[in-house]
Amino acid sequence: MVAPLVEFRSVVKRFDDFVAVEDVNFTIDAGEFVAIMGPSGCGKTTTLRMLAGLEAPSEGNILMDGRVMNDVPAHERDTPLVWQSLALFPFLTARENVEFGLQMRGVGAAECRRRALEWLDRMEISEFAERDIASLSGGQKQRVALARSLVIEPRILLLDEPLSALDANLVIRMQSVLTRLQRELGITFVYVTHSQSEAFAMADRVVIMSRGHISQIGSPKDIYRAPANRFVAEFVGRNNIIAGAVTKTAAKTVTIEGSLGSFTVQTGQHDAPRKGDVARFVVAADLAQISVKKPKSANVIPCSLISEEFIGSIVTLFLEAEDGSELKVQLQERELSKVDLKSATTTYLSWADEHGHYIGVD
Amino acid sequence: MTDNRTLRWFLFAYLALVFVFIFAPIFFSVVFSFNSDRFPTIPLGNFTLKWYQTVWNDPDVWEAARTSLTVSLSTATIATALGFATAYTDYRYSFRLKPIYLGLVLLPPTIPLIIMALAMLAWFAKLGISGQVMSIIIAHSVLTAPFAMAIIRLRLSQMDPSLEAAAWNLGANEWSAMRRVIVPFCRPAIISSFCLTAAVSFDEFAISWFVSGLNKTIPVIILEIVTGNIDPQVNAIGSFVFLVSMTLVIIAQVVLMTRRKKEN
């Protein structure tokens, strides 16, 4: 079996008394686009910096190609990082910035220049090669930063929230630049972000971190459709999280009774809870149905419409159940026109049995 | 509105007075350096370069100029190197006694010059190195290094903290990162601090007078000339010193300011 490109084995990082990363285990294969996502302070940037050798793990090992990297200094690793601040050298031109890594590797001047210009050309900014960094726009700087990291032909590229300073339109464009680059080069991208849309749009696999732990690893679809726990379900959003006490357990199903009613869901891979535990399940907003007539389904919550929000052709309806909790339904605009919500005082939110996703007790 | 205008005129006049008090003596010193009369009185005599000729032909003045130049260039080099090292230490590392470290580093300019000069003399005499050019250089370096440190520290505080790590990340070891990133980033501050420390050292009198022994610097020789008799050559020397110092200070300012404009 081929060793994975990167492996974190029980990695812990402490800063004095503060534990930034606690017992992290995961692997990254060659050629993968992995996003590490989580709220600020979850340890995602620390994880990335350890991979670059800018922080040393307090415990555990980080391996690359099966080799323990803990004692390899940053400058001896081929793990270029695209910084959140970009960290371009302000006293050098765009071309000189790109040449930096090559010069450090002892590449001759003429070859440095040729390869730097080739990459600037590839990033479509060759006309700015001799410009000072300060005179470039945000998007152009971004491309210089990418060229500077990729010119050394690494097998892995680390990115630390590189798009956070750009405006929304530019973010979308840079996302397609990044995904295309990653596919063309066939190298591994490790992308740290707090933005779900960036992670889901680009990554093959998403690692969700919370307070130094890994909460879930999976494809964007897995994480969106099957959040493993309450943290992921809440972080990913767009979910209706329904809580209650466990009243009945059977093989692979559990009945949860709360203020919204009593519902039975599949336990999936979770351990069966005990009776009386407080357990939760989610119904994704886009899998929930809305109607004005009470449907026959067993999974119905009566509620009233609070507001609607249009984002392009998608509409999100915000509903309030009788106990005051807020629920969401997301549907296509053209589907909404089929439901006459205006005249109804009570609407019904419902879902098919298979769309209730159990997320365990906590 | 009238109040406002009055106030503005008052402040303007005040500012003008400040400049007059600072520059009038220098201005008159320059004017009298071209005046043929022996005594600085008005009306002026004829225009003359006599005093400059006297200075030019005086081997003592030449000797002093050479000493001053050696001292100020050496001081500027040492002080800037020390200032850079301490500023970088402050930027890069955090340690428990850092406030005390910084306090000690920035202490010398707060000590009255005359006390410092006496202390230096006593200390050098004990070590047996007083009265040499080297002793002036050491004393001036102690005096001016904090200025260099302050200027370079300010520059480092404007640096993106990721910049140095970015250099490591791209394959630069600590020395290469220092040489290729930290020093170039600080270059404007390094040039400014070199010019300013050179200027301070070039003008400094009290310490030079105490520790120089027979190696007189320009300020020391000026004092010797004026204590002997009234001699307009001091105006000529003074004009020259003023020119050198102002040039250095202006270079320092221009280097710092053009850099700032470029980055904004």
XYZ file of C-alpha atoms in Angstrom:
626
model
C 0.000 0.000 0.000
C 1.245 3.480 -0.848
C 1.655 5.747 2.151
C -0.629 8.775 2.108
C 1.061 12.051 1.200
C 0.341 13.561 4.588
C -0.564 11.893 7.831
C -1.365 13.483 11.177
C -0.944 10.975 13.999
C -2.363 12.012 17.370
C -1.067 15.533 16.914
C -1.379 17.920 19.853
C -0.288 21.549 19.881
C -0.182 23.592 23.065
C 0.698 27.256 23.458
C 1.530 27.613 27.142
C -1.747 26.599 28.810
C -3.869 26.891 25.703
C -4.493 23.725 23.706
C -4.841 24.808 20.077
C -4.979 21.344 18.512
C -5.910 18.235 20.444
C -5.375 14.679 19.253
C -5.835 15.251 15.548
C -5.668 12.246 13.222
C -6.204 12.350 9.492
C -4.537 11.613 6.197
C -4.365 13.449 2.895
C -3.769 11.578 -0.354
C -1.725 12.862 -3.255
C -3.781 14.969 -5.633
C -6.596 15.702 -3.191
C -8.199 19.086 -2.601
C -8.804 19.141 1.129
C -10.456 22.031 2.946
C -9.996 22.477 6.681
C -12.942 24.456 7.917
C -14.104 25.767 11.253
C -14.827 28.917 13.216
C -11.926 31.151 14.245
C -9.833 29.663 17.007
C -10.706 26.077 16.076
C -7.074 25.185 15.344
C -7.295 25.031 11.567
C -4.526 27.557 10.906
C -2.315 25.988 13.568
C -2.799 22.637 11.835
C -1.720 24.183 8.536
C 1.267 25.933 10.097
C 2.426 22.649 11.614
C 2.290 21.090 8.170
C 4.481 23.929 6.864
C 6.904 23.488 9.750
C 6.180 26.942 11.156
C 4.970 25.394 14.410
C 6.231 22.186 15.971
C 3.684 19.696 17.324
C 3.762 19.357 21.113
C 2.881 15.674 20.798
C 2.303 13.185 18.029
C 3.790 12.988 14.572
C 3.236 14.583 11.217
C 4.364 12.392 8.330
C 4.881 13.181 4.686
C 5.459 10.253 2.354
C 5.798 8.102 5.436
C 8.635 10.218 6.829
C 8.277 11.918 10.213
C 8.553 15.649 9.573
C 8.541 16.965 13.151
C 12.203 17.996 13.158
C 12.471 19.150 9.550
C 12.799 22.948 9.573
C 10.371 25.025 7.517
C 12.942 26.034 4.923
C 13.780 22.432 4.094
C 10.183 21.516 3.288
C 8.477 21.914 -0.054
C 5.227 23.122 1.472
C 4.656 26.616 0.102
C 1.901 28.553 1.786
C -0.391 31.190 0.349
C -0.865 33.530 3.310
C -4.016 35.233 4.423
C -2.135 38.549 4.256
C -0.396 37.227 1.098
C 2.931 38.286 2.681
C 4.372 39.402 -0.641
C 7.737 41.135 -0.345
C 6.889 44.829 -0.787
C 10.400 45.883 -1.809
C 10.512 43.462 -4.750
C 8.677 43.485 -8.064
C 6.107 40.846 -8.952
C 8.699 38.871 -10.907
C 11.298 39.102 -8.126
C 8.719 37.835 -5.646
C 8.085 34.803 -7.817
C 11.820 34.208 -8.266
C 12.466 34.168 -4.510
C 11.772 30.474 -3.895
C 13.797 29.438 -6.936
C 16.763 31.539 -5.838
C 16.636 29.884 -2.417
C 16.878 26.556 -4.208
C 20.006 27.659 -6.045
C 18.411 27.945 -9.476
C 20.502 30.103 -11.854
C 19.449 33.685 -12.591
C 18.409 33.136 -16.209
C 16.403 30.023 -15.348
C 14.761 31.807 -12.383
C 13.662 34.588 -14.660
C 12.355 32.256 -17.343
C 10.318 30.172 -14.910
C 9.006 33.208 -13.021
C 7.815 34.826 -16.254
C 6.272 31.543 -17.356
C 4.211 31.391 -14.158
C 3.231 35.042 -14.280
C 2.075 34.389 -17.820
C 0.142 31.332 -16.718
C -1.562 33.425 -14.029
C -2.331 36.012 -16.733
C -0.393 38.818 -15.078
C 2.785 38.857 -17.179
C 2.280 42.523 -18.045
C 2.724 43.392 -14.368
C 5.984 41.454 -13.967
C 8.142 44.516 -13.359
C 5.605 46.382 -11.220
C 5.960 47.048 -7.514
C 3.663 44.982 -5.356
C 1.997 48.106 -3.937
C 0.749 49.096 -7.399
C -1.158 45.835 -7.986
C -4.845 45.213 -7.280
C -6.066 42.618 -4.781
C -6.720 40.005 -7.440
C -3.365 40.600 -9.112
C -1.546 40.267 -5.786
C -3.396 37.010 -5.219
C -2.102 35.685 -8.518
C 1.457 36.768 -7.701
C 1.170 34.935 -4.388
C -0.036 31.789 -6.151
C 2.708 32.013 -8.771
C 5.321 32.525 -6.058
C 4.241 29.337 -4.317
C 3.666 27.188 -7.385
C 6.825 28.124 -9.284
C 8.869 25.804 -7.073
C 6.740 22.910 -8.341
C 5.638 21.574 -4.976
C 3.586 18.411 -4.532
C 1.415 20.164 -1.984
C 0.171 23.730 -1.741
C -1.098 25.175 1.523
C -3.610 28.002 1.456
C -4.615 29.976 4.550
C -7.858 31.854 3.863
C -6.329 33.352 0.726
C -9.571 34.842 -0.575
C -10.764 36.510 2.612
C -9.647 39.993 1.531
C -11.326 39.907 -1.878
C -14.795 41.094 -2.814
C -17.506 38.545 -3.547
C -17.253 38.525 -7.349
C -13.498 38.142 -7.268
C -13.816 35.301 -4.761
C -15.936 33.320 -7.226
C -13.422 33.945 -10.015
C -10.440 32.989 -7.890
C -12.265 29.825 -6.800
C -12.479 28.673 -10.392
C -8.835 29.642 -10.945
C -7.858 27.529 -7.945
C -9.919 24.460 -8.830
C -8.683 24.559 -12.423
C -5.063 24.901 -11.290
C -5.407 22.047 -8.864
C -6.852 19.756 -11.536
C -4.284 20.724 -14.154
C -1.287 20.400 -11.847
C -2.588 17.293 -10.121
C -0.999 18.408 -6.829
C -2.523 18.400 -3.370
C -4.205 21.550 -2.089
C -4.833 22.017 1.619
C -7.167 24.960 1.993
C -7.982 26.515 5.351
C -11.127 28.601 5.493
C -14.014 29.615 7.698
C -16.207 29.959 4.649
C -18.473 27.048 3.961
C -19.182 28.181 0.411
C -15.473 28.249 -0.457
C -14.836 24.855 1.109
C -17.873 23.196 -0.457
C -17.287 24.766 -3.860
C -13.715 23.556 -4.219
C -12.806 20.681 -1.941
C -12.954 16.944 -2.564
C -12.930 16.427 1.161
C -13.703 18.728 4.041
C -12.239 18.469 7.528
C -14.394 20.306 10.045
C -12.644 21.387 13.206
C -14.010 22.703 16.453
C -12.014 23.710 19.522
C -8.921 21.847 18.417
C -10.736 18.628 17.550
C -11.845 17.192 14.244
C -15.648 17.123 14.217
C -16.133 15.391 10.891
C -14.237 14.465 7.751
C -16.093 13.802 4.543
C -17.080 14.976 1.106
C -18.987 18.258 0.993
C -22.101 16.247 0.219
C -21.604 13.925 3.217
C -21.150 16.866 5.500
C -24.108 18.713 4.135
C -26.478 15.743 3.991
C -25.183 13.750 6.918
C -23.665 15.980 9.595
C -22.093 13.702 12.177
C -22.950 15.743 15.222
C -24.631 18.835 16.531
C -21.611 21.112 15.985
C -21.373 20.250 12.304
C -25.131 20.510 11.837
C -25.162 23.984 13.353
C -21.980 25.135 11.646
C -23.104 24.041 8.213
C -26.412 25.798 8.788
C -29.447 25.494 6.530
C -30.591 22.732 8.826
C -33.552 22.358 11.102
C -32.224 20.841 14.291
C -34.930 19.132 16.320
C -34.243 18.015 19.885
C -36.143 15.880 22.337
C -36.005 13.100 24.874
C -35.615 9.552 23.675
C -38.859 7.676 24.406
C -38.356 4.485 22.447
C -35.396 2.682 20.941
C -35.614 -0.133 18.429
C -33.191 -1.793 16.031
C -31.692 1.103 14.076
C -34.436 3.565 14.936
C -35.097 5.902 17.788
C -38.137 7.889 18.765
C -37.526 11.390 20.000
C -40.208 13.392 21.716
C -39.877 17.099 22.209
C -41.940 20.246 22.193
C -42.446 19.916 18.437
C -43.919 16.432 18.623
C -42.760 12.855 18.560
C -40.701 11.621 15.617
C -38.948 8.412 14.701
C -35.613 8.530 12.863
C -32.950 6.055 11.771
C -29.856 5.994 14.020
C -27.513 5.231 11.117
C -23.924 4.764 12.305
C -24.529 6.285 15.712
C -24.700 4.209 18.853
C -28.206 3.606 20.083
C -29.072 6.150 22.807
C -30.637 5.222 26.112
C -34.177 6.119 26.999
C -34.418 9.587 28.515
C -31.280 10.917 26.777
C -31.663 14.215 24.989
C -31.015 13.456 21.338
C -31.190 15.461 18.138
C -31.840 14.995 14.482
C -31.768 17.344 11.536
C -33.976 17.948 8.560
C -32.137 19.806 5.819
C -34.056 22.913 4.795
C -34.063 21.926 1.130
C -35.428 18.453 1.874
C -38.318 19.726 3.969
C -41.704 20.246 2.345
C -44.232 22.957 2.956
C -47.962 22.752 2.441
C -51.173 24.450 3.512
C -53.139 21.223 3.866
C -52.046 18.863 6.597
C -50.080 16.090 4.853
C -50.461 12.394 5.668
C -46.815 11.961 6.645
C -45.957 11.058 10.259
C -43.366 13.849 10.271
C -45.379 17.040 10.400
C -44.891 20.248 12.321
C -47.585 22.898 12.123
C -46.197 26.400 11.975
C -46.755 29.916 10.739
C -44.830 31.837 8.113
C -42.600 34.612 9.452
C -40.664 35.820 6.438
C -39.207 34.818 3.118
C -35.809 35.494 1.655
C -35.007 35.354 -2.052
C -31.519 34.472 -3.249
C -31.799 34.217 -6.994
C -34.180 31.391 -7.842
C -33.963 29.904 -4.342
C -36.378 30.981 -1.644
C -35.902 30.386 2.040
C -39.044 30.464 4.150
C -38.645 31.199 7.837
C -41.325 29.546 9.911
C -42.260 29.594 13.558
C -43.583 26.485 15.249
C -46.121 26.564 18.040
C -43.408 26.301 20.698
C -41.661 29.361 19.251
C -38.730 27.592 17.627
C -37.638 28.762 14.182
C -37.674 26.388 11.218
C -36.545 26.804 7.629
C -37.673 25.466 4.296
C -35.765 26.083 1.118
C -37.322 25.639 -2.292
C -37.197 26.781 -5.872
C -39.027 29.977 -6.612
C -41.250 28.303 -9.205
C -42.316 25.654 -6.682
C -43.325 28.351 -4.246
C -45.911 29.695 -6.674
C -47.744 26.349 -6.434
C -48.319 26.847 -2.706
C -50.804 29.512 -1.745
C -49.172 30.638 1.477
C -50.680 34.095 1.632
C -54.195 33.007 2.563
C -53.229 30.244 4.975
C -52.934 30.925 8.686
C -51.286 27.587 9.433
C -48.758 25.865 7.222
C -47.282 22.428 7.646
C -43.619 21.545 7.475
C -43.077 17.871 6.731
C -40.387 15.481 5.567
C -40.049 11.956 4.300
C -38.774 9.383 6.819
C -35.409 8.988 5.092
C -34.711 12.735 5.342
C -34.674 12.847 9.114
C -30.978 12.519 9.972
C -30.060 11.497 13.501
C -27.042 13.337 14.983
C -26.814 11.649 18.380
C -26.857 12.782 21.974
C -24.609 15.398 23.544
C -14.778 84.502 12.222
C -12.599 87.427 13.275
C -11.617 85.541 16.389
C -10.578 82.664 14.284
C -8.509 84.881 12.025
C -6.822 86.602 14.951
C -5.959 83.268 16.439
C -4.554 82.084 13.158
C -2.379 85.170 12.835
C -1.216 84.780 16.378
C -0.253 81.150 15.855
C 1.435 81.987 12.586
C 3.468 84.724 14.242
C 4.368 82.373 17.053
C 5.566 79.745 14.600
C 7.570 82.348 12.691
C 9.215 83.445 15.945
C 10.166 79.878 16.764
C 11.882 79.552 13.403
C 13.568 82.932 13.811
C 14.975 81.916 17.184
C 16.230 78.628 15.814
C 17.658 79.802 12.535
C 18.627 83.463 13.024
C 21.880 82.678 14.883
C 22.841 80.132 12.251
C 21.911 82.552 9.500
C 24.043 85.326 10.981
C 26.906 82.966 11.561
C 26.814 82.126 7.868
C 26.537 85.813 6.927
C 29.457 86.851 9.168
C 31.567 84.046 7.755
C 31.651 86.065 4.520
C 32.160 89.410 6.268
C 35.567 91.081 6.142
C 35.249 92.745 9.590
C 36.889 91.023 12.465
C 34.032 91.799 14.840
C 30.491 90.659 14.136
C 28.856 94.075 13.867
C 26.351 95.748 11.616
C 26.804 97.470 9.166
C 28.669 94.693 7.441
C 32.072 95.155 5.836
C 32.970 93.720 2.459
C 32.331 90.256 1.104
C 35.347 88.006 1.650
C 36.442 84.404 1.542
C 39.355 85.253 3.825
C 38.060 83.252 6.783
C 37.456 80.204 4.663
C 41.040 80.539 3.355
C 42.367 80.716 6.906
C 40.454 77.610 7.836
C 41.555 75.880 4.644
C 45.215 76.584 5.445
C 44.970 75.540 9.084
C 46.349 72.003 9.531
C 44.693 71.743 12.980
C 41.282 72.214 11.448
C 42.032 69.624 8.794
C 43.159 67.205 11.458
C 39.966 67.848 13.432
C 37.813 67.425 10.320
C 39.470 64.084 9.617
C 38.913 62.947 13.216
C 35.302 64.104 13.144
C 34.647 62.289 9.899
C 36.256 59.072 11.121
C 34.359 59.268 14.389
C 30.966 60.031 12.867
C 31.175 57.389 10.148
C 32.409 54.715 12.562
C 29.813 55.724 15.146
C 27.035 55.630 12.567
C 28.090 52.149 11.455
C 28.367 50.728 14.957
C 25.257 52.472 16.311
C 23.112 51.406 13.353
C 24.319 47.812 13.623
C 23.613 47.771 17.364
C 20.285 49.530 16.880
C 19.239 47.039 14.232
C 20.225 44.091 16.391
C 18.286 45.331 19.426
C 15.254 46.332 17.357
C 15.188 42.894 15.715
C 15.541 41.173 19.088
C 12.560 43.144 20.304
C 10.564 42.314 17.154
C 11.367 38.643 17.007
C 11.532 37.381 20.564
C 9.441 37.749 23.646
C 11.052 36.998 26.952
C 10.290 37.657 30.566
C 12.599 40.591 31.240
C 11.955 42.344 27.940
C 10.585 45.598 29.439
C 13.770 45.898 31.511
C 15.891 45.066 28.466
C 14.161 47.760 26.402
C 14.393 50.261 29.260
C 18.141 49.746 29.535
C 18.615 49.963 25.788
C 16.771 53.275 25.589
C 18.392 54.761 28.716
C 21.558 56.544 27.435
C 19.881 59.635 25.869
C 18.147 60.382 29.165
C 21.426 60.718 31.061
C 22.699 64.331 31.185
C 25.538 64.606 28.677
C 27.990 66.041 31.115
C 27.434 63.151 33.547
C 27.810 60.658 30.749
C 30.957 62.396 29.533
C 32.523 62.330 33.005
C 31.532 58.717 33.521
C 32.980 57.768 30.159
C 36.223 59.549 30.914
C 36.574 57.850 34.291
C 35.747 54.471 32.817
C 38.077 54.790 29.824
C 40.875 56.038 32.082
C 40.450 52.939 34.231
C 40.634 50.723 31.136
C 43.581 52.733 29.820
C 41.906 53.641 26.549
C 41.053 57.278 27.130
C 42.198 60.040 24.822
C 41.990 57.949 21.673
C 39.812 58.267 18.597
C 38.398 54.878 19.522
C 37.210 56.193 22.880
C 35.153 58.918 21.190
C 33.687 56.319 18.825
C 32.694 54.028 21.682
C 31.159 56.871 23.689
C 29.244 58.228 20.693
C 27.984 54.760 19.775
C 26.568 54.355 23.271
C 24.883 57.740 22.966
C 23.388 57.269 19.497
C 22.521 53.551 19.290
C 19.136 54.130 21.019
C 18.149 56.558 18.239
C 19.021 53.961 15.620
C 17.095 51.359 17.583
C 14.009 53.575 17.813
C 13.984 54.334 14.081
C 14.474 50.708 12.995
C 12.029 49.422 15.579
C 9.343 51.701 14.177
C 9.968 50.296 10.712
C 9.805 46.696 11.936
C 6.511 47.434 13.641
C 5.071 48.268 10.204
C 6.128 44.900 8.795
C 3.603 42.167 8.073
C 4.444 39.569 10.722
C 4.087 36.834 8.097
C 6.815 38.280 5.892
C 9.744 36.586 7.563
C 7.896 33.279 7.881
C 6.987 33.565 4.194
C 10.695 33.684 3.387
C 11.347 30.556 5.467
C 8.373 28.906 3.848
C 9.915 29.526 0.429
C 13.193 27.916 1.432
C 15.192 30.706 3.057
C 17.080 29.762 6.212
C 17.292 32.276 9.069
C 20.309 34.092 7.620
C 18.940 34.299 4.093
C 15.611 35.557 5.399
C 17.466 38.221 7.395
C 19.594 39.253 4.427
C 16.927 39.008 1.741
C 13.800 40.138 3.604
C 14.346 41.840 6.970
C 17.291 44.032 5.947
C 15.765 45.135 2.604
C 12.495 45.905 4.349
C 14.334 48.004 6.937
C 16.678 49.643 4.385
C 15.055 53.119 4.493
C 15.181 53.070 8.288
C 18.762 51.817 8.244
C 19.862 54.626 5.899
C 18.014 57.226 7.981
C 19.439 55.975 11.219
C 22.937 55.944 9.695
C 22.584 59.595 8.629
C 21.049 60.743 11.899
C 23.571 59.021 14.133
C 26.381 60.366 11.942
C 24.927 63.871 12.297
C 24.554 63.616 16.067
C 28.096 62.312 16.437
C 29.478 64.994 14.108
C 27.948 67.786 16.228
C 28.435 66.332 19.664
C 30.661 68.423 21.890
C 30.540 67.517 25.581
C 31.587 63.887 25.373
C 34.136 64.598 22.639
C 35.704 67.328 24.714
C 36.060 65.072 27.750
C 37.306 61.873 26.168
C 39.104 63.046 23.018
C 42.439 63.930 24.584
C 44.629 65.234 21.772
C 42.332 63.950 19.017
C 40.126 67.018 18.715
C 36.909 66.904 16.782
C 35.459 69.918 14.953
C 33.186 71.110 17.823
C 36.141 70.867 20.213
C 38.409 72.924 17.974
C 35.719 75.570 17.534
C 35.606 76.008 21.285
C 39.379 76.240 21.469
C 39.419 78.970 18.830
C 36.714 81.060 20.487
C 38.184 80.758 23.971
C 41.460 82.152 22.656
C 40.076 85.201 20.884
C 37.288 86.433 18.660
C 37.993 84.900 15.315
C 35.503 84.823 12.431
C 36.980 81.531 11.213
C 34.607 79.831 13.669
C 31.764 81.185 11.552
C 33.309 79.517 8.524
C 33.759 76.224 10.348
C 30.293 76.557 11.845
C 28.744 77.050 8.419
C 30.522 73.947 7.212
C 29.322 71.867 10.187
C 25.794 73.163 9.680
C 25.921 72.176 6.020
C 27.124 68.635 6.791
C 24.565 68.035 9.544
C 21.660 69.438 7.581
C 22.589 67.353 4.558
C 22.612 64.190 6.661
C 19.313 65.023 8.362
C 17.650 65.906 5.067
C 18.829 62.665 3.455
C 17.430 60.758 6.425
C 14.053 62.506 6.134
C 13.806 62.129 2.363
C 14.658 58.427 2.454
C 12.041 57.763 5.124
C 9.353 59.841 3.431
C 9.693 58.654 -0.161
C 9.483 55.072 1.052
C 6.291 55.792 2.948
C 4.677 57.468 -0.029
C 5.549 54.569 -2.277
C 3.951 52.038 0.033
C 0.691 53.865 0.535
